[in-house]
Short mmCIF file of C-alpha atoms and ligand atoms in Angstrom, two decimals:
data_model
loop_
_atom_site.label_atom_id
_atom_site.label_comp_id
_atom_site.label_asym_id
_atom_site.label_seq_id
_atom_site.Cartn_x
_atom_site.Cartn_y
_atom_site.Cartn_z
CA MET A 93 -6.87 -24.82 -14.73
CA VAL A 94 -4.38 -23.79 -11.88
CA ARG A 95 -2.90 -26.62 -9.95
CA LYS A 96 -4.10 -27.06 -6.53
CA ILE A 97 -3.09 -28.95 -3.45
CA SER A 98 -5.88 -31.10 -3.92
CA ASP A 99 -4.70 -31.92 -7.84
CA ILE A 100 -1.25 -32.71 -6.38
CA ARG A 101 -2.21 -35.33 -3.48
CA GLN A 102 -1.59 -38.98 -4.62
CA LEU A 103 -5.71 -40.13 -5.05
CA LYS A 104 -5.58 -43.07 -2.56
CA PRO A 105 -6.66 -45.82 -4.41
CA GLU A 106 -9.98 -47.10 -2.78
CA PRO A 107 -11.94 -49.70 -4.20
CA GLU A 108 -15.39 -48.66 -5.33
CA ILE A 109 -18.50 -50.37 -3.76
CA LYS A 110 -19.50 -54.18 -4.99
CA ILE A 111 -22.50 -54.51 -6.99
CA GLY A 112 -23.74 -58.04 -7.40
CA ARG A 113 -23.60 -59.27 -10.83
CA ASN A 114 -27.79 -59.47 -11.66
CA ASP A 115 -28.15 -56.08 -10.01
CA GLU A 116 -27.56 -52.79 -12.00
CA CYS A 117 -24.80 -51.28 -13.47
CA TRP A 118 -23.37 -48.49 -11.83
CA CYS A 119 -23.12 -46.32 -15.37
CA GLY A 120 -26.56 -45.91 -15.94
CA SER A 121 -26.82 -48.19 -18.82
CA GLY A 122 -29.99 -49.66 -17.13
CA LYS A 123 -28.13 -53.00 -18.15
CA LYS A 124 -27.17 -56.07 -15.47
CA TYR A 125 -23.66 -55.57 -13.89
CA LYS A 126 -22.84 -58.73 -15.25
CA LYS A 127 -23.38 -57.64 -19.07
CA CYS A 128 -22.08 -54.39 -18.55
CA HIS A 129 -18.67 -53.09 -16.59
CA CYS A 130 -18.40 -56.08 -13.98
CA ASP A 131 -15.69 -56.96 -16.29
CA PHE A 132 -13.98 -53.82 -16.70
CA ASP A 133 -14.19 -53.48 -13.13
CA ALA A 134 -12.43 -56.37 -12.18
CA ARG A 135 -9.38 -55.21 -14.95
CA LEU A 136 -9.44 -51.85 -12.88
CA ASP A 137 -9.47 -53.47 -9.39
CA GLU A 138 -5.97 -55.30 -10.90
CA TYR A 139 -4.39 -52.37 -12.09
CA ARG A 140 -5.54 -50.68 -8.59
CA MET A 141 -4.05 -53.01 -6.98
CA LYS A 142 -0.49 -52.99 -8.58
CA GLY A 143 -0.83 -49.53 -7.39
CA MET A 144 -2.09 -47.42 -10.14
CA LEU A 145 -3.85 -44.14 -10.70
CA VAL A 146 -7.69 -45.65 -12.18
CA PRO A 147 -10.15 -43.46 -12.50
CA PRO A 148 -12.79 -42.78 -10.51
CA ARG A 149 -16.66 -43.87 -11.38
CA ARG A 150 -17.98 -40.42 -11.07
CA ILE A 151 -15.68 -39.16 -14.12
CA LEU A 152 -16.51 -41.91 -16.36
CA LYS A 153 -19.57 -40.93 -18.80
CA ASN A 154 -22.04 -43.46 -20.29
CA PRO A 155 -23.88 -42.93 -24.09
CA ALA A 156 -26.42 -40.53 -22.67
CA GLN A 157 -24.03 -38.15 -21.23
CA ILE A 158 -21.96 -38.17 -23.80
CA GLN A 159 -24.53 -37.26 -26.10
CA GLY A 160 -25.55 -34.59 -24.16
CA ILE A 161 -21.78 -33.24 -23.87
CA ARG A 162 -21.72 -33.58 -27.42
CA GLU A 163 -24.43 -31.68 -28.02
CA SER A 164 -22.88 -28.61 -25.57
CA ALA A 165 -19.63 -28.86 -27.53
CA LYS A 166 -21.89 -28.15 -31.06
CA ILE A 167 -22.36 -24.76 -29.28
CA ASN A 168 -18.58 -24.47 -28.17
CA ILE A 169 -17.28 -24.90 -31.61
CA GLU A 170 -20.16 -22.47 -33.06
CA ILE A 171 -18.82 -19.90 -30.73
CA LEU A 172 -15.48 -19.94 -32.04
CA ASP A 173 -16.33 -20.57 -35.30
CA TYR A 174 -18.58 -17.37 -35.16
CA ILE A 175 -15.49 -15.29 -33.10
CA GLY A 176 -13.29 -16.11 -35.80
CA GLU A 177 -15.80 -14.45 -38.52
CA HIS A 178 -15.64 -11.24 -36.43
CA ILE A 179 -12.08 -10.91 -34.89
CA GLY A 180 -9.66 -8.28 -36.43
CA ALA A 181 -7.26 -5.29 -35.57
CA GLY A 182 -9.59 -2.80 -34.02
CA VAL A 183 -12.03 -5.07 -32.24
CA THR A 184 -11.78 -4.96 -28.29
CA THR A 185 -11.64 -7.72 -25.85
CA GLN A 186 -14.77 -6.71 -24.50
CA GLU A 187 -16.59 -6.84 -27.57
CA ILE A 188 -15.39 -10.78 -28.17
CA ASP A 189 -17.48 -11.01 -24.69
CA ASP A 190 -20.06 -9.29 -25.73
CA ARG A 191 -20.48 -11.34 -28.84
CA VAL A 192 -19.45 -14.67 -26.51
CA ARG A 193 -22.43 -13.94 -24.09
CA GLU A 194 -24.72 -12.59 -26.75
CA ILE A 195 -24.17 -16.05 -29.06
CA THR A 196 -24.17 -18.31 -26.03
CA LYS A 197 -27.96 -17.07 -24.54
CA LYS A 198 -28.97 -17.36 -28.75
CA TRP A 199 -28.10 -21.00 -28.10
CA GLY A 200 -29.82 -21.31 -24.89
CA ALA A 201 -26.66 -22.36 -23.09
CA THR A 202 -24.28 -20.40 -20.39
CA ALA A 203 -21.18 -19.06 -20.35
CA ALA A 204 -18.69 -21.31 -18.19
CA PRO A 205 -16.48 -18.50 -16.99
CA LEU A 206 -18.85 -15.54 -16.00
CA ASN A 207 -18.74 -15.62 -11.71
CA TYR A 208 -16.58 -19.06 -11.76
CA GLU A 209 -14.38 -18.64 -8.75
CA GLY A 210 -14.73 -14.58 -8.97
CA PHE A 211 -14.20 -14.63 -12.71
CA PRO A 212 -15.49 -11.43 -14.04
CA LYS A 213 -16.44 -12.12 -18.31
CA SER A 214 -17.66 -14.50 -20.02
CA VAL A 215 -14.33 -15.82 -22.26
CA CYS A 216 -10.88 -15.50 -21.39
CA THR A 217 -9.16 -13.87 -24.06
CA SER A 218 -5.12 -14.26 -23.42
CA VAL A 219 -3.20 -11.54 -25.92
CA ASN A 220 0.59 -12.00 -26.65
CA ASP A 221 2.66 -13.15 -23.49
CA VAL A 222 -0.56 -13.62 -21.76
CA VAL A 223 -0.34 -17.09 -21.08
CA CYS A 224 -4.07 -17.63 -20.19
CA HIS A 225 -6.99 -16.49 -18.26
CA GLY A 226 -6.83 -13.26 -20.28
CA ILE A 227 -9.89 -10.56 -18.95
CA PRO A 228 -11.54 -9.14 -21.59
CA SER A 229 -11.67 -5.05 -21.49
CA ALA A 230 -12.70 -2.56 -23.52
CA GLU A 231 -9.68 -0.72 -23.38
CA GLN A 232 -7.70 -3.55 -24.97
CA VAL A 233 -8.02 -3.10 -28.85
CA LEU A 234 -6.10 -5.81 -30.69
CA LYS A 235 -4.06 -4.67 -33.44
CA GLU A 236 -2.11 -6.08 -36.54
CA GLY A 237 0.45 -8.51 -35.09
CA ASP A 238 -0.83 -10.19 -32.25
CA ILE A 239 -2.12 -13.21 -31.20
CA ILE A 240 -4.70 -13.98 -28.98
CA ASN A 241 -6.12 -17.23 -27.44
CA VAL A 242 -9.57 -17.05 -27.13
CA ASP A 243 -11.13 -19.91 -24.53
CA ALA A 244 -14.83 -20.54 -24.20
CA SER A 245 -16.12 -23.04 -22.21
CA THR A 246 -20.30 -24.01 -22.43
CA ILE A 247 -22.62 -25.60 -20.40
CA TYR A 248 -26.14 -26.64 -22.02
CA ASN A 249 -28.49 -29.05 -20.02
CA GLY A 250 -25.84 -28.93 -17.63
CA TYR A 251 -23.50 -30.41 -19.74
CA PHE A 252 -19.56 -28.84 -20.44
CA SER A 253 -17.79 -28.30 -22.97
CA ASP A 254 -14.43 -26.32 -23.15
CA SER A 255 -12.11 -25.81 -26.30
CA SER A 256 -9.76 -22.81 -27.17
CA ARG A 257 -8.15 -21.26 -30.51
CA MET A 258 -5.40 -19.17 -31.58
CA TYR A 259 -6.46 -16.46 -33.52
CA CYS A 260 -3.79 -14.31 -35.81
CA ILE A 261 -4.59 -10.77 -36.38
CA GLY A 262 -3.54 -9.82 -39.87
CA GLU A 263 0.29 -10.23 -40.68
CA VAL A 264 1.97 -11.71 -37.63
CA SER A 265 5.33 -11.96 -37.14
CA ALA A 266 6.95 -15.69 -38.78
CA ASP A 267 7.83 -16.17 -35.25
CA LYS A 268 4.86 -15.97 -33.80
CA LYS A 269 2.94 -17.60 -36.52
CA ARG A 270 5.39 -20.62 -35.82
CA LEU A 271 4.52 -20.76 -32.31
CA VAL A 272 1.16 -21.17 -32.88
CA GLU A 273 1.38 -23.51 -35.50
CA ILE A 274 3.52 -25.68 -33.98
CA THR A 275 0.91 -25.42 -30.69
CA LYS A 276 -1.71 -26.59 -33.07
CA GLN A 277 0.55 -29.55 -33.97
CA SER A 278 1.38 -31.03 -30.54
CA LEU A 279 -2.58 -31.50 -30.37
CA GLU A 280 -1.77 -34.25 -33.01
CA VAL A 281 0.85 -35.48 -31.27
CA GLY A 282 -0.38 -35.67 -28.02
CA LEU A 283 -3.91 -37.19 -29.88
CA LYS A 284 -1.61 -40.47 -30.77
CA TYR A 285 -1.27 -41.44 -27.12
CA VAL A 286 -5.03 -41.17 -25.93
CA GLN A 287 -5.33 -44.80 -26.05
CA PRO A 288 -7.35 -47.22 -23.24
CA TRP A 289 -5.41 -49.09 -20.97
CA ARG A 290 -2.19 -46.25 -21.53
CA LYS A 291 -1.24 -43.91 -19.01
CA ILE A 292 -2.20 -40.17 -19.29
CA GLY A 293 1.15 -39.16 -19.08
CA ASP A 294 2.24 -40.86 -22.43
CA MET A 295 0.54 -38.05 -23.87
CA GLY A 296 1.69 -34.97 -21.95
CA ALA A 297 5.19 -36.39 -21.90
CA ALA A 298 4.77 -36.75 -26.16
CA ILE A 299 3.67 -32.71 -26.16
CA HIS A 300 6.49 -31.59 -23.92
CA GLU A 301 9.11 -33.67 -26.56
CA PHE A 302 7.56 -31.79 -29.52
CA ALA A 303 7.70 -28.54 -27.89
CA MET A 304 11.15 -28.93 -27.00
CA GLU A 305 12.12 -30.11 -30.18
CA ASN A 306 11.08 -27.11 -31.54
CA GLY A 307 12.94 -24.90 -29.09
CA TYR A 308 10.22 -23.80 -27.27
CA THR A 309 9.18 -24.50 -23.27
CA VAL A 310 5.71 -25.76 -21.72
CA VAL A 311 3.91 -24.33 -18.55
CA ARG A 312 4.16 -26.14 -15.75
CA GLU A 313 1.76 -25.02 -13.06
CA ILE A 314 -1.49 -24.59 -15.42
CA GLY A 315 -2.59 -27.80 -17.61
CA GLY A 316 -5.85 -29.56 -18.42
CA HIS A 317 -8.48 -30.91 -16.68
CA GLY A 318 -11.78 -33.84 -16.70
CA VAL A 319 -14.59 -32.31 -18.11
CA GLY A 320 -18.13 -32.80 -19.43
CA LEU A 321 -20.22 -33.26 -15.84
CA GLU A 322 -18.37 -30.74 -14.61
CA PHE A 323 -16.23 -27.83 -15.50
CA HIS A 324 -13.04 -29.13 -13.88
CA GLU A 325 -13.17 -32.76 -12.63
CA ASP A 326 -10.16 -35.25 -12.43
CA PRO A 327 -7.64 -35.89 -13.59
CA TRP A 328 -5.09 -33.11 -13.67
CA VAL A 329 -3.88 -32.66 -17.04
CA SER A 330 -0.01 -32.14 -17.68
CA TYR A 331 2.13 -31.53 -20.42
CA VAL A 332 5.33 -31.73 -19.11
CA CYS A 333 5.38 -35.10 -17.14
CA PRO A 334 7.35 -38.59 -17.33
CA LYS A 335 6.13 -41.41 -19.72
CA ASP A 336 4.01 -44.24 -18.27
CA THR A 337 2.80 -41.66 -14.94
CA GLY A 338 -0.70 -40.38 -14.29
CA MET A 339 -4.20 -41.79 -14.59
CA LEU A 340 -4.94 -45.04 -16.28
CA LEU A 341 -7.27 -44.02 -19.44
CA VAL A 342 -9.99 -46.19 -19.90
CA PRO A 343 -13.43 -45.56 -22.13
CA GLY A 344 -15.64 -43.14 -21.29
CA MET A 345 -13.17 -40.84 -19.59
CA MET A 346 -13.02 -37.33 -20.98
CA PHE A 347 -10.24 -34.35 -20.77
CA THR A 348 -9.35 -31.63 -22.21
CA ILE A 349 -5.75 -31.07 -23.85
CA GLU A 350 -4.90 -27.42 -23.68
CA PRO A 351 -0.85 -26.62 -23.56
CA MET A 352 0.70 -23.23 -23.24
CA ILE A 353 3.63 -23.12 -25.15
CA ASN A 354 6.06 -20.63 -24.66
CA MET A 355 8.72 -19.23 -27.15
CA GLY A 356 10.91 -18.34 -23.92
CA GLY A 357 10.84 -19.59 -20.90
CA GLU A 358 8.72 -21.61 -18.84
CA GLU A 359 8.31 -19.23 -15.97
CA ILE A 360 5.12 -17.60 -15.43
CA TYR A 361 3.23 -15.35 -13.09
CA ILE A 362 -0.40 -14.40 -12.24
CA SER A 363 -1.43 -10.51 -11.92
CA ASP A 364 -1.73 -9.17 -8.24
CA GLU A 365 -3.81 -6.77 -9.69
CA ASP A 366 -6.80 -8.61 -11.04
CA GLY A 367 -5.75 -12.16 -9.49
CA TRP A 368 -6.23 -13.86 -12.84
CA THR A 369 -4.38 -13.14 -15.61
CA VAL A 370 -0.95 -14.98 -16.50
CA TYR A 371 1.96 -13.61 -18.37
CA THR A 372 5.36 -14.97 -19.14
CA GLN A 373 7.98 -14.00 -16.90
CA ASP A 374 9.63 -13.03 -19.88
CA GLY A 375 7.30 -11.13 -21.81
CA MET A 376 7.72 -13.63 -24.71
CA PRO A 377 4.73 -14.91 -26.21
CA SER A 378 2.90 -17.81 -25.69
CA ALA A 379 0.50 -20.00 -27.64
CA GLN A 380 -2.51 -22.10 -26.42
CA TRP A 381 -4.81 -24.49 -28.10
CA GLU A 382 -7.59 -26.48 -26.63
CA ILE A 383 -9.63 -29.79 -27.44
CA GLN A 384 -11.58 -31.86 -25.63
CA VAL A 385 -11.45 -35.47 -25.75
CA LEU A 386 -13.30 -38.87 -25.50
CA VAL A 387 -11.17 -41.92 -24.51
CA THR A 388 -13.04 -44.42 -26.70
CA GLU A 389 -12.90 -48.59 -26.90
CA ASP A 390 -10.23 -48.05 -29.40
CA GLY A 391 -8.85 -44.82 -29.00
CA TYR A 392 -10.39 -41.57 -28.62
CA GLU A 393 -13.24 -39.34 -30.03
CA ILE A 394 -12.57 -35.43 -30.24
CA ILE A 395 -15.56 -33.95 -28.97
CA SER A 396 -14.70 -30.27 -28.98
CA TYR A 397 -12.10 -28.41 -30.77
N1 MF3 B 460 -11.11 -23.05 -20.41
C1 MF3 B 460 -10.38 -22.37 -18.82
C2 MF3 B 460 -9.94 -24.01 -18.27
O1 MF3 B 460 -10.24 -24.85 -18.89
C3 MF3 B 460 -11.61 -21.53 -18.12
C4 MF3 B 460 -10.30 -20.90 -16.71
S1 MF3 B 460 -11.57 -20.89 -15.68
C5 MF3 B 460 -11.93 -18.94 -15.93
O2 MF3 B 460 -9.44 -23.57 -17.15
F1 MF3 B 460 -12.66 -18.38 -14.67
F2 MF3 B 460 -10.80 -18.50 -16.06
F3 MF3 B 460 -12.69 -18.94 -17.29
CO1 CO B 461 -10.12 -25.91 -20.00
#
């Protein structure tokens, strides 16, 4: 998602409403507070007191919500598998949109991009030098040597899932193949740092370092986001940030890891014509993979990939 002023503001650290020890926990578990999030909240308060950015309650998912989001993600994964079976030279990006719309409906789900802030289609299709938010079109025919990101976001029973993959059309150049591969590997590199009680910036910094080691640059202005109960939640997720910065990770947080990695420079621009399509300034290729992860008690769970 494109970074907005509201993401840049430093969240004012504010304590959440206090609850009695014998009252029901705020998380919806039905348990007494003292048997549920009481110690957890005390720990968060300590971090908050030190001036750390701690997650607000509204972005922490309880087990029932996590299960609902997993079910949404199952459909999200099916959609991208299905697209993989039907993509190739001669296919238009509009046909990809048609297939996403049909299969999403077949599963009883809704495509989140359609009409989202005016986005006109059900999926984003970003080819070669398009970084992200490419709009499917009947005029755009995929050809041998293209690389394309298909980004699907799914709503099922009110729960959101979001992931994207790269597809290589026929034989692509060694350069492009490597870009796609390194971008995929960067997710694994980042995942090692998704651990509770660690800051999210460690993950972003690791991805940035890995991309640079491989001779690439990382897009700054667009990043990942919390997801699950809404399409885009806090925190904003950067892949170019310094270590030991950003929001504290705690169990129940869920967000996307979706770095956009460029073969050339990091500079980008948004199309004046459609207001959506993001291009690399130098016209060099860009790749992106996106997964949705849950922070668990001892690490992470991949929810959608
Ligand atoms: N999946 C994209 C994201 O994570 C969706 C962008 S909004 C859209 O931000 F309208 F372009 F779909
Ligand atoms: Co996303």
